[in-house]
Amino acid sequence: MQKHHYCHFLLISCFCFSALALSWSHNKQFDQALNYEGSSDLVNLEYHMGPVLASPIKLYVIWYGHWNPTHQATIRDFLYSLSSSSTYPSVADWWRTVRLYTDQTGSNITGSIVLSGEFYDSKYSHGGYLSRLAIQSVIRTAVNANPRALPLNPHNGLYLVLTSPDVRVQDFCRAVCGFHYFTFPNIVGVTVPYAWVGHSGTQCPGVCAYPFAWPKYSGRPPPSTNGGNNIMRAPNGDAGADGMISVIAHELAEVSSNPLVNAWYAGDDPTAPTEIADLCMGVYGTGGGGGYVGKVYRDSWGSGYNVNGVKGRRFLVQWVWNPVKKRCFGPNAAD
């Protein structure tokens, strides 16, 4: 996957965000697969002695912009599913692969992710266009609001900023669908891990909501079934929200295993790491890669999914790298 580099200068330091992002290359996504669904010894995924999110996570969601309540409910149920028991293969079963990663004390990534607070920034406190750095200012607004501020939790807090379909974010659609990093104390007050994901439903569903929409610039027609074009239907009825959930899963896996950019990643450059979900871009089932999602389930309406969640929900989430099997893996694997 082609990386897009972008740095912000803050005081005398340069902090690079783009390496920590779910990024897409229109030209290469379908022509070559940078993933390893089969076992591979070529992946040099290493631990760099930094922390992982081993303590129970308190997740704080910031809904920025104007949101459809139905889309919010779908996303909220996915977040609840991360630590809830559901029919196998479940979202929690998918998270068990993420939990295989440990810190230098041998502590695994936590299995407890509790939605502990929500903030509704429906007044677009920082406008309809956000730079990458402005995402931290959105968090600052949420933790300083009066009333109903989110807690500023430097111990086990994780902040998830979700932008509505009409909000434009720097490099969104062109280079990234989401990213994670950590806050700067001179902006937010403390260092806490966070992630941002954008709703691509109106701006670029073919880029960030694949495979529920088809990229216009892929150079290929949509997949053909029974002689006709057949885009996979979204399991919860909306390509933007369902596609967003897979990006959220991607970012949560990576921020948990590399919260301060000094834990688990491949490559020699920490400003351009390949993280545990980057290795499995576009892989959702056995045989996935190169524009094929792999073997996933289909419901009676033809909607694709690979994990079950709370309230009978179904979701399609990208696989992540399994450090034991040394390959991309998910609970719906055929082997």
Short mmCIF file of C-alpha atoms in Angstrom, two decimals:
data_model
loop_
_atom_site.label_atom_id
_atom_site.label_comp_id
_atom_site.label_asym_id
_atom_site.label_seq_id
_atom_site.Cartn_x
_atom_site.Cartn_y
_atom_site.Cartn_z
CA MET A 1 0.00 0.00 0.00
CA GLN A 2 1.42 3.32 -1.01
CA LYS A 3 2.00 5.57 1.99
CA HIS A 4 1.19 9.25 1.95
CA HIS A 5 3.44 11.35 4.11
CA TYR A 6 2.23 14.42 5.90
CA CYS A 7 3.92 16.21 8.78
CA HIS A 8 2.83 19.02 11.06
CA PHE A 9 5.46 21.22 12.62
CA LEU A 10 4.68 21.94 16.22
CA LEU A 11 7.27 24.06 18.01
CA ILE A 12 10.54 22.47 16.85
CA SER A 13 9.27 18.93 16.36
CA CYS A 14 7.81 17.22 13.33
CA PHE A 15 5.03 14.74 13.95
CA CYS A 16 3.99 12.52 11.07
CA PHE A 17 0.40 11.33 11.01
CA SER A 18 -0.12 9.63 7.70
CA ALA A 19 1.75 6.46 8.46
CA LEU A 20 -0.82 5.74 11.14
CA ALA A 21 -3.69 5.85 8.74
CA LEU A 22 -5.90 3.54 6.77
CA SER A 23 -4.85 4.77 3.36
CA TRP A 24 -5.82 3.78 -0.15
CA SER A 25 -4.06 4.00 -3.46
CA HIS A 26 -6.43 4.16 -6.42
CA ASN A 27 -3.75 2.90 -8.76
CA LYS A 28 -2.45 -0.01 -6.74
CA GLN A 29 -5.32 -1.23 -4.60
CA PHE A 30 -6.61 -3.63 -7.23
CA ASP A 31 -3.43 -4.31 -9.19
CA GLN A 32 -1.26 -5.63 -6.41
CA ALA A 33 -2.16 -6.87 -2.98
CA LEU A 34 0.03 -5.71 -0.13
CA ASN A 35 -1.33 -8.29 2.25
CA TYR A 36 -0.38 -11.75 3.35
CA GLU A 37 -3.46 -13.92 3.68
CA GLY A 38 -1.20 -16.95 3.39
CA SER A 39 1.46 -17.58 6.00
CA SER A 40 4.50 -15.43 5.32
CA ASP A 41 7.95 -15.11 6.84
CA LEU A 42 8.53 -11.97 4.78
CA VAL A 43 6.66 -9.73 7.20
CA ASN A 44 9.08 -8.13 9.62
CA LEU A 45 6.57 -7.15 12.30
CA GLU A 46 8.55 -6.17 15.38
CA TYR A 47 7.94 -4.94 18.91
CA HIS A 48 9.69 -1.67 19.75
CA MET A 49 9.27 -1.79 23.55
CA GLY A 50 6.47 0.78 23.82
CA PRO A 51 3.15 0.30 25.62
CA VAL A 52 0.03 -1.38 24.28
CA LEU A 53 -3.46 -0.69 25.63
CA ALA A 54 -3.43 -3.44 28.25
CA SER A 55 -5.68 -1.75 30.82
CA PRO A 56 -9.46 -1.92 30.31
CA ILE A 57 -10.27 0.75 27.74
CA LYS A 58 -12.76 3.50 28.43
CA LEU A 59 -13.86 4.59 24.98
CA TYR A 60 -15.14 8.13 24.46
CA VAL A 61 -16.89 8.90 21.17
CA ILE A 62 -17.16 12.39 19.71
CA TRP A 63 -19.87 12.70 17.06
CA TYR A 64 -18.79 15.70 15.02
CA GLY A 65 -21.32 17.28 12.69
CA HIS A 66 -24.89 16.33 11.81
CA TRP A 67 -25.54 12.62 12.23
CA ASN A 68 -28.27 10.24 11.15
CA PRO A 69 -29.43 8.53 14.39
CA THR A 70 -29.77 5.22 12.54
CA HIS A 71 -26.11 5.34 11.51
CA GLN A 72 -25.11 6.24 15.05
CA ALA A 73 -27.03 3.25 16.40
CA THR A 74 -25.28 0.91 13.97
CA ILE A 75 -21.84 2.18 14.93
CA ARG A 76 -22.69 2.20 18.63
CA ASP A 77 -23.80 -1.44 18.46
CA PHE A 78 -20.51 -2.37 16.82
CA LEU A 79 -18.60 -0.72 19.67
CA TYR A 80 -20.75 -2.56 22.22
CA SER A 81 -20.01 -5.81 20.37
CA LEU A 82 -16.25 -5.56 20.93
CA SER A 83 -16.60 -6.79 24.51
CA SER A 84 -19.93 -8.60 24.34
CA SER A 85 -20.67 -12.25 23.70
CA SER A 86 -22.49 -12.89 20.44
CA THR A 87 -23.00 -15.83 18.12
CA TYR A 88 -19.73 -17.20 16.77
CA PRO A 89 -17.95 -15.80 14.82
CA SER A 90 -18.44 -12.57 16.75
CA VAL A 91 -16.84 -9.15 16.86
CA ALA A 92 -15.31 -10.15 20.20
CA ASP A 93 -13.86 -13.28 18.55
CA TRP A 94 -12.30 -11.00 15.91
CA TRP A 95 -10.78 -8.86 18.69
CA ARG A 96 -9.09 -11.95 20.17
CA THR A 97 -6.49 -11.74 17.40
CA VAL A 98 -5.70 -8.16 18.46
CA ARG A 99 -5.38 -9.37 22.04
CA LEU A 100 -2.47 -11.63 21.11
CA TYR A 101 -0.17 -8.60 21.16
CA THR A 102 1.67 -7.90 24.41
CA ASP A 103 3.90 -5.27 25.98
CA GLN A 104 7.36 -5.83 27.46
CA THR A 105 5.82 -7.13 30.70
CA GLY A 106 3.90 -9.80 28.80
CA SER A 107 0.55 -8.09 29.35
CA ASN A 108 -1.89 -8.62 26.50
CA ILE A 109 -4.05 -5.95 24.91
CA THR A 110 -7.25 -5.74 26.92
CA GLY A 111 -10.45 -7.51 26.03
CA SER A 112 -12.51 -4.87 27.82
CA ILE A 113 -13.61 -1.91 25.70
CA VAL A 114 -16.42 -0.01 27.34
CA LEU A 115 -18.25 2.88 25.68
CA SER A 116 -17.92 5.30 28.58
CA GLY A 117 -19.08 8.61 27.16
CA GLU A 118 -20.39 10.37 24.06
CA PHE A 119 -20.18 14.00 23.02
CA TYR A 120 -22.34 15.55 20.31
CA ASP A 121 -20.54 18.36 18.50
CA SER A 122 -23.53 19.17 16.30
CA LYS A 123 -22.57 22.85 16.04
CA TYR A 124 -19.37 22.06 14.10
CA SER A 125 -17.22 23.78 16.72
CA HIS A 126 -14.22 23.89 14.40
CA GLY A 127 -16.01 24.33 11.10
CA GLY A 128 -16.93 22.11 8.19
CA TYR A 129 -13.31 21.49 7.21
CA LEU A 130 -10.83 19.99 9.65
CA SER A 131 -7.07 19.73 9.30
CA ARG A 132 -5.51 16.66 10.82
CA LEU A 133 -4.20 18.68 13.73
CA ALA A 134 -7.66 20.19 14.29
CA ILE A 135 -8.93 16.75 15.31
CA GLN A 136 -7.05 17.29 18.57
CA SER A 137 -8.80 20.63 19.03
CA VAL A 138 -12.13 18.83 18.60
CA ILE A 139 -11.12 16.56 21.49
CA ARG A 140 -10.12 19.60 23.56
CA THR A 141 -13.55 21.13 22.96
CA ALA A 142 -15.27 17.91 24.06
CA VAL A 143 -13.33 17.62 27.33
CA ASN A 144 -13.79 21.32 28.16
CA ALA A 145 -17.47 21.65 27.24
CA ASN A 146 -19.95 23.05 29.72
CA PRO A 147 -22.08 21.17 30.48
CA ARG A 148 -21.69 17.47 29.59
CA ALA A 149 -17.95 17.46 28.97
CA LEU A 150 -16.22 14.19 28.34
CA PRO A 151 -13.74 13.14 31.04
CA LEU A 152 -10.09 13.85 30.27
CA ASN A 153 -8.76 10.41 31.08
CA PRO A 154 -4.98 9.95 30.62
CA HIS A 155 -4.99 6.57 32.39
CA ASN A 156 -7.12 4.33 30.20
CA GLY A 157 -9.08 6.70 27.96
CA LEU A 158 -9.29 6.28 24.21
CA TYR A 159 -10.98 8.99 22.15
CA LEU A 160 -12.73 8.26 18.85
CA VAL A 161 -13.65 11.25 16.68
CA LEU A 162 -16.24 10.43 14.01
CA THR A 163 -17.10 13.04 11.39
CA SER A 164 -20.46 13.18 9.61
CA PRO A 165 -20.86 12.80 5.82
CA ASP A 166 -20.74 16.55 5.16
CA VAL A 167 -17.49 17.22 7.04
CA ARG A 168 -14.35 17.46 4.96
CA VAL A 169 -11.10 16.41 6.59
CA GLN A 170 -7.60 16.99 5.29
CA ASP A 171 -6.54 14.12 3.00
CA PHE A 172 -9.86 12.31 3.55
CA CYS A 173 -10.76 10.22 0.50
CA ARG A 174 -7.61 11.31 -1.32
CA ALA A 175 -5.13 9.63 1.00
CA VAL A 176 -6.82 8.34 4.14
CA CYS A 177 -10.11 6.98 5.46
CA GLY A 178 -9.05 7.23 9.10
CA PHE A 179 -5.96 7.59 11.27
CA HIS A 180 -4.80 7.30 14.85
CA TYR A 181 -2.23 9.16 16.91
CA PHE A 182 -1.86 10.68 20.38
CA THR A 183 -2.73 14.14 21.63
CA PHE A 184 -0.19 16.87 22.34
CA PRO A 185 -0.26 18.21 25.92
CA ASN A 186 -0.12 21.84 24.74
CA ILE A 187 -3.38 21.29 22.83
CA VAL A 188 -5.41 18.88 24.95
CA GLY A 189 -3.56 19.05 28.27
CA VAL A 190 -2.33 15.46 28.40
CA THR A 191 -1.18 12.71 26.07
CA VAL A 192 -4.00 10.32 25.24
CA PRO A 193 -4.43 7.99 22.26
CA TYR A 194 -7.14 8.83 19.77
CA ALA A 195 -8.45 7.87 16.36
CA TRP A 196 -10.45 9.64 13.71
CA VAL A 197 -12.68 8.04 11.06
CA GLY A 198 -14.78 9.86 8.47
CA HIS A 199 -18.19 8.91 7.07
CA SER A 200 -17.56 8.49 3.34
CA GLY A 201 -21.16 7.93 2.26
CA THR A 202 -21.44 11.05 0.09
CA GLN A 203 -17.79 11.99 -0.46
CA CYS A 204 -16.07 8.77 -1.53
CA PRO A 205 -17.95 5.53 -0.81
CA GLY A 206 -16.02 3.74 -3.57
CA VAL A 207 -12.79 4.51 -1.75
CA CYS A 208 -13.56 4.24 1.96
CA ALA A 209 -16.74 2.10 1.96
CA TYR A 210 -15.40 -0.68 -0.27
CA PRO A 211 -16.66 -3.38 -0.89
CA PHE A 212 -20.14 -1.85 -0.47
CA ALA A 213 -19.34 0.61 -3.23
CA TRP A 214 -17.00 0.33 -6.19
CA PRO A 215 -14.04 2.67 -6.86
CA LYS A 216 -14.61 4.73 -10.00
CA TYR A 217 -10.89 4.81 -10.71
CA SER A 218 -10.11 1.13 -10.13
CA GLY A 219 -9.66 0.46 -13.83
CA ARG A 220 -11.92 -2.57 -13.52
CA PRO A 221 -15.67 -3.13 -13.63
CA PRO A 222 -17.48 -4.24 -10.47
CA PRO A 223 -17.36 -7.97 -9.72
CA SER A 224 -19.74 -10.01 -11.84
CA THR A 225 -22.16 -12.58 -10.49
CA ASN A 226 -24.48 -14.58 -12.73
CA GLY A 227 -23.53 -12.40 -15.66
CA GLY A 228 -24.33 -9.07 -14.03
CA ASN A 229 -22.65 -6.47 -11.88
CA ASN A 230 -23.23 -7.12 -8.22
CA ILE A 231 -21.92 -4.78 -5.55
CA MET A 232 -22.02 -6.38 -2.11
CA ARG A 233 -24.89 -5.04 -0.04
CA ALA A 234 -24.13 -3.50 3.33
CA PRO A 235 -25.30 -5.70 6.25
CA ASN A 236 -26.92 -2.79 8.12
CA GLY A 237 -28.34 -1.04 5.11
CA ASP A 238 -25.96 1.85 4.54
CA ALA A 239 -22.67 1.65 2.65
CA GLY A 240 -21.22 4.70 4.39
CA ALA A 241 -21.94 3.57 7.95
CA ASP A 242 -21.07 -0.08 7.33
CA GLY A 243 -17.88 0.86 5.53
CA MET A 244 -17.01 3.21 8.35
CA ILE A 245 -17.27 0.36 10.85
CA SER A 246 -14.53 -1.60 9.11
CA VAL A 247 -12.29 1.47 9.21
CA ILE A 248 -13.09 1.95 12.90
CA ALA A 249 -12.13 -1.68 13.52
CA HIS A 250 -8.88 -1.13 11.62
CA GLU A 251 -7.96 1.96 13.65
CA LEU A 252 -8.94 0.48 17.02
CA ALA A 253 -6.71 -2.54 16.34
CA GLU A 254 -3.77 -0.33 15.47
CA VAL A 255 -4.14 2.29 18.19
CA SER A 256 -4.35 -0.55 20.74
CA SER A 257 -1.18 -2.23 19.50
CA ASN A 258 0.76 0.96 18.74
CA PRO A 259 -0.74 3.84 20.76
CA LEU A 260 2.41 5.97 21.06
CA VAL A 261 3.97 4.88 17.76
CA ASN A 262 6.67 2.86 19.52
CA ALA A 263 5.16 -0.61 19.95
CA TRP A 264 4.09 -3.03 17.19
CA TYR A 265 4.82 -2.23 13.57
CA ALA A 266 6.86 -3.37 10.59
CA GLY A 267 9.53 -1.29 8.92
CA ASP A 268 12.52 0.68 10.13
CA ASP A 269 10.92 4.13 10.06
CA PRO A 270 8.53 4.88 12.95
CA THR A 271 7.10 7.83 11.00
CA ALA A 272 5.98 5.40 8.28
CA PRO A 273 5.14 2.14 10.03
CA THR A 274 3.13 -0.70 8.59
CA GLU A 275 0.81 -1.72 11.41
CA ILE A 276 -1.12 -4.89 12.19
CA ALA A 277 -4.17 -3.97 10.11
CA ASP A 278 -2.21 -2.38 7.25
CA LEU A 279 -0.81 -5.83 6.46
CA CYS A 280 -4.31 -7.12 5.73
CA MET A 281 -5.84 -4.30 3.69
CA GLY A 282 -8.83 -5.54 1.73
CA VAL A 283 -8.85 -9.02 3.31
CA TYR A 284 -12.13 -10.05 4.96
CA GLY A 285 -12.05 -13.81 4.47
CA THR A 286 -10.03 -16.78 3.31
CA GLY A 287 -8.50 -16.18 -0.10
CA GLY A 288 -8.88 -12.41 0.10
CA GLY A 289 -6.60 -9.93 -1.61
CA GLY A 290 -6.12 -8.13 -4.90
CA GLY A 291 -9.66 -6.73 -4.95
CA TYR A 292 -11.32 -9.96 -3.75
CA VAL A 293 -12.64 -9.71 -0.19
CA GLY A 294 -12.35 -13.45 0.41
CA LYS A 295 -14.93 -15.95 1.56
CA VAL A 296 -17.55 -14.14 3.63
CA TYR A 297 -21.11 -14.94 4.59
CA ARG A 298 -24.17 -13.66 2.74
CA ASP A 299 -27.59 -13.20 4.26
CA SER A 300 -30.85 -13.80 2.43
CA TRP A 301 -30.70 -10.28 0.94
CA GLY A 302 -27.19 -10.76 -0.40
CA SER A 303 -25.54 -8.58 2.22
CA GLY A 304 -21.97 -9.54 3.08
CA TYR A 305 -20.71 -10.01 6.63
CA ASN A 306 -18.07 -11.96 8.52
CA VAL A 307 -18.86 -11.38 12.22
CA ASN A 308 -21.92 -11.22 14.46
CA GLY A 309 -22.64 -8.54 17.04
CA VAL A 310 -25.13 -7.52 19.70
CA LYS A 311 -28.88 -7.32 18.97
CA GLY A 312 -28.50 -9.71 16.07
CA ARG A 313 -26.30 -7.26 14.16
CA ARG A 314 -23.89 -8.40 11.48
CA PHE A 315 -20.76 -6.60 10.38
CA LEU A 316 -18.01 -6.90 7.80
CA VAL A 317 -14.63 -6.06 9.30
CA GLN A 318 -11.16 -6.33 7.88
CA TRP A 319 -8.83 -9.05 9.14
CA VAL A 320 -5.68 -8.24 11.11
CA TRP A 321 -2.25 -9.82 11.31
CA ASN A 322 -2.05 -12.82 13.65
CA PRO A 323 1.44 -12.87 15.21
CA VAL A 324 1.18 -16.57 16.12
CA LYS A 325 -0.03 -17.86 12.76
CA LYS A 326 2.04 -15.21 10.96
CA ARG A 327 -0.73 -14.41 8.54
CA CYS A 328 -3.89 -12.35 8.27
CA PHE A 329 -6.67 -13.96 10.22
CA GLY A 330 -10.27 -13.59 11.31
CA PRO A 331 -12.73 -15.85 13.11
CA ASN A 332 -14.52 -16.62 9.83
CA ALA A 333 -11.37 -18.23 8.40
CA ALA A 334 -12.09 -21.45 6.51
CA ASP A 335 -9.00 -23.13 8.01
#
